Coordinates of C-alpha atoms (C1' of nucleotides) in Angstrom, one line a residue:
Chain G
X1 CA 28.3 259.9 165.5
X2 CA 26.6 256.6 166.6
X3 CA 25.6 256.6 169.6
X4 CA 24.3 253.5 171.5
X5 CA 21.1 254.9 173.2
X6 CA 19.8 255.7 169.5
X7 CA 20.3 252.0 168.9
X8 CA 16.5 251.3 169.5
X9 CA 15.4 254.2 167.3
X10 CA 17.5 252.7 164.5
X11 CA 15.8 249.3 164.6
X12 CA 12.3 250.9 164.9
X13 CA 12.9 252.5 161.7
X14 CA 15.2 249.9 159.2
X15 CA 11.8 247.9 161.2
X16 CA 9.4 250.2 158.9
X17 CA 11.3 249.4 156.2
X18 CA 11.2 246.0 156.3
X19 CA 7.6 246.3 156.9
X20 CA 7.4 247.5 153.0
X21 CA 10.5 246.4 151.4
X22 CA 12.4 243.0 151.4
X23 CA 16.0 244.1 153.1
X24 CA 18.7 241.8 152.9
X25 CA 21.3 240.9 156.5
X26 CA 23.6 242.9 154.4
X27 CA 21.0 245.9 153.8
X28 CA 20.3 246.5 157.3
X29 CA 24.0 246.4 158.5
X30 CA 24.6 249.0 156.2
X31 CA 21.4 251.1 157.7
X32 CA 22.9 250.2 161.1
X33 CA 26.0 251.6 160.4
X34 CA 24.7 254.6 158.6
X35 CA 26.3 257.9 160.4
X36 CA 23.8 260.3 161.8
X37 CA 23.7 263.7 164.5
X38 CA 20.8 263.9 166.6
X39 CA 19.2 267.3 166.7
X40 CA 16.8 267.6 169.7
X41 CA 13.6 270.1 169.4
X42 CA 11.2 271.8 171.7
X43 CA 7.5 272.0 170.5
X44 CA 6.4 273.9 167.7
X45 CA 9.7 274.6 166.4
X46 CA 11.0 274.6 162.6
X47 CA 13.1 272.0 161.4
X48 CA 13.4 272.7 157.6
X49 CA 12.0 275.9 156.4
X50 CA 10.2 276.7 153.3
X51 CA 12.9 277.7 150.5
X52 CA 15.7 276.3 152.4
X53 CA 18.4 274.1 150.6
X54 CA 18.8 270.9 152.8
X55 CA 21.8 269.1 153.0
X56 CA 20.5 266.2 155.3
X57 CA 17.3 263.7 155.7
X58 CA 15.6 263.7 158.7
X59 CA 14.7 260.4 160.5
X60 CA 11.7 260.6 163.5
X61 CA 12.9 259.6 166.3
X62 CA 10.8 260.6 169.4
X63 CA 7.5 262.9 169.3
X64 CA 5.3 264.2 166.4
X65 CA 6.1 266.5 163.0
X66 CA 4.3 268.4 160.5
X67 CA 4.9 269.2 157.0
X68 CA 3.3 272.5 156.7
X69 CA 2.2 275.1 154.3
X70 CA 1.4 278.7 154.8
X71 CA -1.0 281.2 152.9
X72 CA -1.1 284.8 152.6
X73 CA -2.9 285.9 156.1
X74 CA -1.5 283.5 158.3
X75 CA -3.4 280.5 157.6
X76 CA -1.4 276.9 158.0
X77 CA -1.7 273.7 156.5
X78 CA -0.7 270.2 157.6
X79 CA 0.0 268.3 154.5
X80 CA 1.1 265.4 156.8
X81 CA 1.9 264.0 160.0
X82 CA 5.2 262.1 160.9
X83 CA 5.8 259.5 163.4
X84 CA 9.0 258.1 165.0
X85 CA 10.1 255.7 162.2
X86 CA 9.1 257.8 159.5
X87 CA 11.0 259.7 157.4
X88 CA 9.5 262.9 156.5
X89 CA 11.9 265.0 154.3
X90 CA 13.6 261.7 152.4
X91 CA 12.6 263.2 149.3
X92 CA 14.6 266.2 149.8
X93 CA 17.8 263.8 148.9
X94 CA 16.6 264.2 145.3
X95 CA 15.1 267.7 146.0
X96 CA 17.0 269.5 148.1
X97 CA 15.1 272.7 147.8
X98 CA 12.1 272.9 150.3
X99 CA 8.7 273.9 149.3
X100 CA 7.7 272.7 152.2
X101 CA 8.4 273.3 155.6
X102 CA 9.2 270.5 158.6
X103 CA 7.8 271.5 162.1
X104 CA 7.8 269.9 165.4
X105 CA 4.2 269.3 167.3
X106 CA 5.4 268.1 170.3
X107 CA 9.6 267.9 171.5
X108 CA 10.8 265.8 169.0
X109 CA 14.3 263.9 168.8
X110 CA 15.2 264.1 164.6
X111 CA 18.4 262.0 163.5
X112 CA 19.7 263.2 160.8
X113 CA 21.3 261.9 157.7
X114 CA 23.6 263.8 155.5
X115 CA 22.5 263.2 151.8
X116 CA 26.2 262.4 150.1
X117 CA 25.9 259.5 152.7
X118 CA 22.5 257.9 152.1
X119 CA 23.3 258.5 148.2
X120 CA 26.1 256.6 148.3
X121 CA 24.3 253.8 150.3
X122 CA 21.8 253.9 147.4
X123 CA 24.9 254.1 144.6
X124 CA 25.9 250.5 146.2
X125 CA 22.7 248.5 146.9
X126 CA 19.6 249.6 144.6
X127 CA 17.7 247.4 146.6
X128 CA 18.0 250.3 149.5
X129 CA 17.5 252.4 146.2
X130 CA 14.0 251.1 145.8
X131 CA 12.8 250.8 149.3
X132 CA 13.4 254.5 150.2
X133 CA 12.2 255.5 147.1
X134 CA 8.9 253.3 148.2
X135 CA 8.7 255.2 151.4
X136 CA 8.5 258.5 149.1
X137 CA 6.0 257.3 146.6
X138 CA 3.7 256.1 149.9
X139 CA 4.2 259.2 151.0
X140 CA 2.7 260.9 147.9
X141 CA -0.1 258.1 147.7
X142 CA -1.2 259.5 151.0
X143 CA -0.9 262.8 150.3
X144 CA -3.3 262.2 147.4
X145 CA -5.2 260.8 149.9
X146 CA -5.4 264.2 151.7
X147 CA -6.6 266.0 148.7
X148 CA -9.7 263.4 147.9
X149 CA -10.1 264.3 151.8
X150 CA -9.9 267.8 151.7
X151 CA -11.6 268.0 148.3
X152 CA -14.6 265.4 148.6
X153 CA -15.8 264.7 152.4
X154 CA -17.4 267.2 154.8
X155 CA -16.4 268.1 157.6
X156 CA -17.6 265.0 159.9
X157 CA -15.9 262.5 157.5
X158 CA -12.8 264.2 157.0
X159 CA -11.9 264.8 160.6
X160 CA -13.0 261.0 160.9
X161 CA -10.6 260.2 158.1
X162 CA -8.0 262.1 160.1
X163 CA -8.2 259.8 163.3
X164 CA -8.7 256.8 161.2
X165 CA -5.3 257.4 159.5
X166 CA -3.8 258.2 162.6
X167 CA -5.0 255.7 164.7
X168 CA -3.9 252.9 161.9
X169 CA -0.6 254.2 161.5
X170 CA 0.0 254.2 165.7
X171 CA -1.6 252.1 166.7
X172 CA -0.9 249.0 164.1
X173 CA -3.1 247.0 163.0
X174 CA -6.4 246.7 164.7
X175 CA -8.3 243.9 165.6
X176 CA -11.0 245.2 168.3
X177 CA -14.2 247.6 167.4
X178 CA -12.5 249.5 170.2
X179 CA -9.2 251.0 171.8
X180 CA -7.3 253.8 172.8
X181 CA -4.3 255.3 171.8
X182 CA -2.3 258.6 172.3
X183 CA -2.5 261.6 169.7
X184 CA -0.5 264.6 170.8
X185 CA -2.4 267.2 168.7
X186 CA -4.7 269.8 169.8
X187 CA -7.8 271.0 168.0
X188 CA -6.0 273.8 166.5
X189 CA -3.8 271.5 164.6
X190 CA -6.5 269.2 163.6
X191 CA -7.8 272.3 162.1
X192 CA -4.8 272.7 160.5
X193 CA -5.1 269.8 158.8
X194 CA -8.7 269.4 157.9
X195 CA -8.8 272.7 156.0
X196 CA -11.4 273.7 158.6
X197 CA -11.9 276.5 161.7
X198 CA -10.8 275.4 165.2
X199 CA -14.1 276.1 166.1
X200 CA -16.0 273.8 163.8
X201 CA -13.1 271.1 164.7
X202 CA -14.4 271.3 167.9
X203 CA -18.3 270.9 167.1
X204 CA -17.4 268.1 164.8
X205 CA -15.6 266.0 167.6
X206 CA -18.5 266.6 169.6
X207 CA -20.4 265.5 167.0
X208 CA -18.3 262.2 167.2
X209 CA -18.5 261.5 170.5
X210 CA -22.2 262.2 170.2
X211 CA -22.5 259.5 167.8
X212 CA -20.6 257.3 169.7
X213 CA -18.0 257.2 167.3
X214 CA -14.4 258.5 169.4
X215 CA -13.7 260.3 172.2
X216 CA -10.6 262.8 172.3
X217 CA -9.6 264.1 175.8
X218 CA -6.2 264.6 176.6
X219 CA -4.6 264.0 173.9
X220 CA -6.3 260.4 173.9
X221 CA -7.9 259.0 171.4
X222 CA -10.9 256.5 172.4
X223 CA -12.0 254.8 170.0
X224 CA -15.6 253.4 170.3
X225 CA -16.6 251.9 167.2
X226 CA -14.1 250.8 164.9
X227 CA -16.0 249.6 161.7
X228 CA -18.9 252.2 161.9
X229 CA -15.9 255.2 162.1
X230 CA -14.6 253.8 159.1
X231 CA -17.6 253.8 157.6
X232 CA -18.5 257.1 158.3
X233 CA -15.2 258.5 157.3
X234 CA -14.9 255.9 154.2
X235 CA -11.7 254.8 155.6
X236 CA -9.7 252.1 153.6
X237 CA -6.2 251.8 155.0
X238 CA -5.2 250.2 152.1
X239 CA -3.4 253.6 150.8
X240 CA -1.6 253.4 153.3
X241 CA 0.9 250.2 152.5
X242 CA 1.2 248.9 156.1
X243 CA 1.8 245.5 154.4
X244 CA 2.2 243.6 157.8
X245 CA 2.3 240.2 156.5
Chain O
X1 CA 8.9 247.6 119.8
X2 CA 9.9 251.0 119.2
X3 CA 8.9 252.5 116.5
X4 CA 10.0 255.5 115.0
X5 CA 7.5 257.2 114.7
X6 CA 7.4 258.1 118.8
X7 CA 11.3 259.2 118.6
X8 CA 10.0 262.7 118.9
X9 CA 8.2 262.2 122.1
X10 CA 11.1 259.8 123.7
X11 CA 13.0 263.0 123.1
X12 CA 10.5 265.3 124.8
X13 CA 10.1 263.0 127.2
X14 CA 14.3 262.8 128.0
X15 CA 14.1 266.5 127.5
X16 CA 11.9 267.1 130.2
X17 CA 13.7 265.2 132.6
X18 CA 17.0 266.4 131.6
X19 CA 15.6 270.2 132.8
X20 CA 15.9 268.6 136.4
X21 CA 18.7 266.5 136.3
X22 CA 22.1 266.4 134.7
X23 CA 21.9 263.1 133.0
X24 CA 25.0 261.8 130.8
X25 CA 25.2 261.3 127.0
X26 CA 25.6 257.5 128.5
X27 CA 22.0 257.7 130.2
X28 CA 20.5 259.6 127.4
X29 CA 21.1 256.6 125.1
X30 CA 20.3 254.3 127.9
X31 CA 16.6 256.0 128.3
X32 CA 16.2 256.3 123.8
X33 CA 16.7 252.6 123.6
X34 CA 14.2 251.6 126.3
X35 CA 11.7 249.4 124.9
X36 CA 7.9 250.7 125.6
X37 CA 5.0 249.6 124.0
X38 CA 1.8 252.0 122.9
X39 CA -1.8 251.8 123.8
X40 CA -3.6 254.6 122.2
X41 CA -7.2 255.7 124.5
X42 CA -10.3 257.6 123.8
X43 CA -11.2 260.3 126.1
X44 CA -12.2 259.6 129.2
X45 CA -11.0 255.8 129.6
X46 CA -9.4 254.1 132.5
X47 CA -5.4 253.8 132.2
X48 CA -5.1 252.4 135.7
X49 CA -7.9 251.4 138.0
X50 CA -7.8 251.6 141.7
X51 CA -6.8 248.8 143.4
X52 CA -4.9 247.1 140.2
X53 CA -1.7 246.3 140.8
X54 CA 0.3 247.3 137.3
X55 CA 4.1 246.0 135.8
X56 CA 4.2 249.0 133.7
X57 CA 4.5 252.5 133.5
X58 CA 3.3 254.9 132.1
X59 CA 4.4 257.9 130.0
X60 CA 2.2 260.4 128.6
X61 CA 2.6 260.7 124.8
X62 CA -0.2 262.9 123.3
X63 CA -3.0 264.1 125.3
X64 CA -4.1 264.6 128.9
X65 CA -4.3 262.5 131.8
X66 CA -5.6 262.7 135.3
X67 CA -4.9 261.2 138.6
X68 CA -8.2 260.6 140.4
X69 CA -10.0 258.9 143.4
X70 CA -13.5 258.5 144.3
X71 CA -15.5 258.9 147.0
X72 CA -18.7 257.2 148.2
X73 CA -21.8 258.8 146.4
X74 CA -20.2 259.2 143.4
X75 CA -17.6 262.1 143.6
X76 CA -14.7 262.2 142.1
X77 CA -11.3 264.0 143.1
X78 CA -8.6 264.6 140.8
X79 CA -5.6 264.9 142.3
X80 CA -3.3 265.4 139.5
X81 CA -3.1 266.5 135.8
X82 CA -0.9 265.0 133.7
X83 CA 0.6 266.4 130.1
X84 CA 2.9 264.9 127.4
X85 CA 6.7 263.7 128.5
X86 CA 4.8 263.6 132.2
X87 CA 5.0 259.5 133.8
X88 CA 2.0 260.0 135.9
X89 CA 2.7 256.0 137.6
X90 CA 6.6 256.3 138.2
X91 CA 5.9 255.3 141.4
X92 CA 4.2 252.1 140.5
X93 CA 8.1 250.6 140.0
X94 CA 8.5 250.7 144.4
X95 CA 4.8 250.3 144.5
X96 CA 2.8 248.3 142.1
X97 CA -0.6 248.2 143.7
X98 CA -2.8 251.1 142.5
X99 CA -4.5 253.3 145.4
X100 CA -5.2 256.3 142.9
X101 CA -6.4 255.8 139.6
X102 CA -5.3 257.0 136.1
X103 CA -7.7 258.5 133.2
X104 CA -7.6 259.9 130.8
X105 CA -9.4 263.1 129.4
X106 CA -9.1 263.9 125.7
X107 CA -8.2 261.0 123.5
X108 CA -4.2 260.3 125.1
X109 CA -1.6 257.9 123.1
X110 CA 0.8 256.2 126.4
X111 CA 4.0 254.5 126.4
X112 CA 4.2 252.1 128.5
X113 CA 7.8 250.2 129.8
X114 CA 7.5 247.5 132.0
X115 CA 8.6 248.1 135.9
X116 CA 11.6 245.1 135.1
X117 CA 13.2 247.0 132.1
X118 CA 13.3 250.5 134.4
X119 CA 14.4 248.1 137.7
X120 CA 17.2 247.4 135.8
X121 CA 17.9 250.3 134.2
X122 CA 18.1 252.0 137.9
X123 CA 20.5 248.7 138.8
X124 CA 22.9 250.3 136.5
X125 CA 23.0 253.7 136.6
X126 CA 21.9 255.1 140.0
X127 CA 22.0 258.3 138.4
X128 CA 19.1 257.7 136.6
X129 CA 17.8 256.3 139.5
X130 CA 18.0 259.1 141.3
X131 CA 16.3 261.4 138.4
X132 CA 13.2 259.5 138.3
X133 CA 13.5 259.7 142.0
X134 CA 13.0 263.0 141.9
X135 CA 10.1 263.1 138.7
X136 CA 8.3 261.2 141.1
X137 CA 9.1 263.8 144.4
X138 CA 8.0 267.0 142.4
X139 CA 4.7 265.1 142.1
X140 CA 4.7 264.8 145.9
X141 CA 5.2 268.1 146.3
X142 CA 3.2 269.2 143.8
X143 CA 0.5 267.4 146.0
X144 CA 1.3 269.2 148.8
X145 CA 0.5 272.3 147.2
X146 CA -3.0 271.1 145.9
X147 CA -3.5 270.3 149.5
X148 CA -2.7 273.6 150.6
X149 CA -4.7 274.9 147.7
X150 CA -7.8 272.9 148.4
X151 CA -7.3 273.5 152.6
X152 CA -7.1 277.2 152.8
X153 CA -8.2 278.9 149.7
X154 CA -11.3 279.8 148.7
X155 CA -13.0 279.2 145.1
X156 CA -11.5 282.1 143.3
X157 CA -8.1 281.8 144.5
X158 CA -8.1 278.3 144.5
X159 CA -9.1 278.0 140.7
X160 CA -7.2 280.7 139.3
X161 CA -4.5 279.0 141.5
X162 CA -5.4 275.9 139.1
X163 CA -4.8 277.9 136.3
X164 CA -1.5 279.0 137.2
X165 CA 0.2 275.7 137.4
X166 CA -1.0 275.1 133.5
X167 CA 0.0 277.9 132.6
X168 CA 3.3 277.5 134.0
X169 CA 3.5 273.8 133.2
X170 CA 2.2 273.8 129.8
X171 CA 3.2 277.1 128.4
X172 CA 6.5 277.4 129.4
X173 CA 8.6 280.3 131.0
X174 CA 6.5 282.7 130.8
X175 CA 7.6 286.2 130.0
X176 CA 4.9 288.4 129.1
X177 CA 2.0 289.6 130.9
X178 CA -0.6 288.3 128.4
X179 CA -0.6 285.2 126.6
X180 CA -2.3 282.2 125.6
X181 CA -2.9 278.6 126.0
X182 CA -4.7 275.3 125.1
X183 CA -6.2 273.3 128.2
X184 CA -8.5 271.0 127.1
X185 CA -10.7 270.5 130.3
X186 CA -14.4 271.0 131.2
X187 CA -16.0 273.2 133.9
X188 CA -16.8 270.0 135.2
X189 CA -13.2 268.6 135.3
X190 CA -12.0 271.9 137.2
X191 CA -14.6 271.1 139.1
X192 CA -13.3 268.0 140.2
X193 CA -10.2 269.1 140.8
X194 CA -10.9 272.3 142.8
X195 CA -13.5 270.2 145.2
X196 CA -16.4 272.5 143.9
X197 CA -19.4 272.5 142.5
X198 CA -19.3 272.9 138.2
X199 CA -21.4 275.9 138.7
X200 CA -19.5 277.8 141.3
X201 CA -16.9 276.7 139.1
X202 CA -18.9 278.5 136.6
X203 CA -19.6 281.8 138.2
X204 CA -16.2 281.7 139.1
X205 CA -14.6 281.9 136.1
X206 CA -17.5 284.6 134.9
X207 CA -15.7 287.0 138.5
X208 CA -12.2 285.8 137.1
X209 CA -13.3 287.4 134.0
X210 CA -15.1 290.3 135.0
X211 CA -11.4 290.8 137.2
X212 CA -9.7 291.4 133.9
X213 CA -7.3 288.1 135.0
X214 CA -8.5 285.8 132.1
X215 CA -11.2 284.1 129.5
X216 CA -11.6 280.3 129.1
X217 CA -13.8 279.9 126.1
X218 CA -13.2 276.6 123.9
X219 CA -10.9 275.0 125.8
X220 CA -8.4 278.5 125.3
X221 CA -7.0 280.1 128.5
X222 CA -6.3 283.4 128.0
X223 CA -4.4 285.1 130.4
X224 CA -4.8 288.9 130.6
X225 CA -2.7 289.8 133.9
X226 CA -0.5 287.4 134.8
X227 CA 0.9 289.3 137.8
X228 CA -2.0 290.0 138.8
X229 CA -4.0 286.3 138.7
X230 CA -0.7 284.9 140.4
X231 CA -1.0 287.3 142.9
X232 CA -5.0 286.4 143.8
X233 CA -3.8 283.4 143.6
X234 CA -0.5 283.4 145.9
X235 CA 1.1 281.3 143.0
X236 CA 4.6 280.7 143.2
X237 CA 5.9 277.8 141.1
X238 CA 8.7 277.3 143.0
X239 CA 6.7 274.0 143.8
X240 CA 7.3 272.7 140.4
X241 CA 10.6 272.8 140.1
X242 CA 11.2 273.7 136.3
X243 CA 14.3 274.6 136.5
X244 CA 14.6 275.7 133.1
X245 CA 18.3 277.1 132.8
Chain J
dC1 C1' 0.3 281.3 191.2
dG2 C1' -0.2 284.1 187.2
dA3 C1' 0.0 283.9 182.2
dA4 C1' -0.8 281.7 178.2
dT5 C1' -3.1 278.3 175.6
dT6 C1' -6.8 275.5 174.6
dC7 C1' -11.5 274.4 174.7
dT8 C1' -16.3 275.5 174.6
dT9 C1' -20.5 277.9 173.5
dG10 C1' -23.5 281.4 171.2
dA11 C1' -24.9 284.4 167.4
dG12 C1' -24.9 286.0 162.8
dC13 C1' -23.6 285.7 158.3
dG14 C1' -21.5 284.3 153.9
dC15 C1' -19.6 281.1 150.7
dC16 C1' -20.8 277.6 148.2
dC17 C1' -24.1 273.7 147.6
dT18 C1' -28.2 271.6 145.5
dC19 C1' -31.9 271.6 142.5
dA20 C1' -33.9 272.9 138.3
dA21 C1' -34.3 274.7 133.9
dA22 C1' -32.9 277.0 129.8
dC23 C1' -29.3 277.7 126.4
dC24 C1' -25.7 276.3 123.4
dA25 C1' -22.4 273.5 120.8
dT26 C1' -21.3 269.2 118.7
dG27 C1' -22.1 265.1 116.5
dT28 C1' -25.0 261.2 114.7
dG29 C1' -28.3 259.0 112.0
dG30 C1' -32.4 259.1 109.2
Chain E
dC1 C1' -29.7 268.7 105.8
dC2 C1' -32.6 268.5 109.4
dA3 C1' -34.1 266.1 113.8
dC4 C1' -32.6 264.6 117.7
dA5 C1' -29.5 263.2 121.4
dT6 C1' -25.7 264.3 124.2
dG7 C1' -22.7 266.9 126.9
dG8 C1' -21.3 271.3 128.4
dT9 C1' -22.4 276.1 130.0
dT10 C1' -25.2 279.5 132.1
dT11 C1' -28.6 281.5 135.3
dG12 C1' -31.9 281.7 139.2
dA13 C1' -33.5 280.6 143.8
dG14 C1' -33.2 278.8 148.3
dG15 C1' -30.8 276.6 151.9
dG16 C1' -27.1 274.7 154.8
dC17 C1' -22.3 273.9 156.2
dG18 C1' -18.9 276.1 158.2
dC19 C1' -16.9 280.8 158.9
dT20 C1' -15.9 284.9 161.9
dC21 C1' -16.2 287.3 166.0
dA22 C1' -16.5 287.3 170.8
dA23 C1' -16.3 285.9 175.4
dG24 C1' -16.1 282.8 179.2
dA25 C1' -14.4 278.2 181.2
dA26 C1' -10.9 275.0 181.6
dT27 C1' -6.3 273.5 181.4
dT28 C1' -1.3 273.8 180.9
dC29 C1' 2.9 275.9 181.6
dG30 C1' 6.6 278.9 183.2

DNA sequence: CGAATTCTTGAGCGCCCTCAAACCATGTGG
DNA sequence: CCACATGGTTTGAGGGCGCTCAAGAATTCG
């Protein structure tokens, strides 16, 4: 199925590719005629679940996803965030046993790619080969990221390391000390992914704001002061590869 | 150059990656006549510095390697151990510019093959392709874990937790409840990895003992309950992906 | 409009940090 | 072979960051 209303989705993402990778006319008409099914999803539902054996990659299309952990006791951790573009399970072509679990933040529209299909795509053009296999290894760049994050920084500058990444990943490349953008998380799942207590979450943002930092009110992001946020989170985007040349 | 000499390490090397993947007689001979060159390191030297951008990469020979990144103030995070027939900078080939560094720990002897010679080697057999594709995935997810690790556990689980992915990495299927192990790391390197102090590392390691889950004296684990330290630590090693069959 | 989340604030406490010093093992040079 | 330097381990003491528990306010959703 192929159908014409996804057509802009399909651009945004073979457009993240070619953000990263040099993709020939040919490269992209064989991403453009790559065959997909659109699952749609509500909030907070489960779209690969730990210990499953996935027989499809998942494209973004619309809203946000999590790759999640879970603990003895209930607690949850974010290991990443996923925005329409992104692929967030293309690893699971070579892995196809989940360790990790795929869950919708907000409704989320996921196309989805069967994995015989995208192999034999990379089979014929290792070009496509390498560029996906980029997007996997940027992924694992920032998820070492996460752990100098979670390991290193306190509480201030890792929530501030959050929003940076977030805001340089949505909202491209920035070129004012301040701007706004929209971040459909709530403090719960910031706490998720900070490794921290809702509760402090919510002290620290204050603590932001106070410093005149950011702003976060529903589910906007205001910015303040660019270069002094990054400076106080020790933000450097450059793990990010956003290579917009 | 390829001198005889490393044979037995090429073969550990192919061994190790043909636990995950089904590779051919064809791409077994493909991977033995690779060309690599060897740089031998003392302890504690830089293999790749943050923010280099490398042609080569790496695989780990003798010794014991470590992903890490730094933070402002002079921490250090590391975010990955690495231990012979491991290729800690697979992902260099789709991105060459460093964002995590390499080091080593004890004195380390590395093969290095440059990114053309593997580029090509994926060209032709996508197969092969595909199986360093997924060396470099299980790294990701073994990220993923470390993240979970270092977000929602606490010291004692999250160092035995430490403990149970060397084990389980370095001495094999494990089948009894007791055994032992080299791991030749300082309190200080757990440390670093865990996002602890070295002396809460210390005292922790004193309650792991006192527990009856294991000794660390000389750079020997010894594990006296391993049932018992997976379970305090909610170890699973699903996340590695051994597949030994 | 009622129910369910989410946000906010307060209070008390515990895990883990920092600082400091002693102890121990190893290796080097005189 | 000892003196010394170096790096790692161990212990103590005090303090702070961030936790848990709890409850009320605000907001969203069915």
């Amino acid at each position: 199925m192929q159908a014409a209303q996804y057509r802009d989705i399909v651009d945004l993402w073979i457009g993240r590719l070619t953000e990263r990778s040099e993709l020939s006319g040919a490269d992209r008409d064989v991403l453009r005629a790559l065959p997909f099914h659109v699952v749609e999803y509500a909030a907070k539902r489960e779209v690969v679940g730990i210990g499953e054996t996935t027989t499809e990659c998942c494209i973004v299309a619309r809203g946000l996803v999590s790759r999640v952990g879970t603990v003895a006791g209930g607690g949850k951790q974010i290991t990443a965030f996923y925005i329409p573009g992104d692929m967030p399970d293309l690893h699971s072509l070579a892995v196809p046993k989940a360790t990790t679990g795929l869950e919708t933040i907000t409704p989320s529209t996921v196309l989805k790619v069967s994995h015989a299909v995208v192999r034999r795509v990379v089979e014929r053009s290792p070009n496509l080969g390498i560029a996906f296999w980029r997007e996997c290894s940027i992924d694992a760049l920032t998820g070492a990221e996460w752990i100098l994050n979670l390991g290193q920084r306190q509480a201030l500058a890792r929530i501030a390391h959050l929003f940076c990444e977030m805001a340089a990943r949505i909202a491209g490349p920035i070129t004012t000390d301040s701007f706004s953008f929209i971040l459909p998380l709530t403090q719960l799942h910031i706490a998720d992914a900070a490794g921290t207590s809702a509760v402090h979450v919510n002290r620290t943002i204050q603590e932001l704001r106070r410093l005149g930092l950011l702003g976060f009110e529903q589910f906007e992001v205001q910015i303040n002061d660019w270069p002094a946020l990054c400076k106080v989170a020790e933000f450097d985007e450059s793990y990010l590869h956003l290579a917009r040349r």
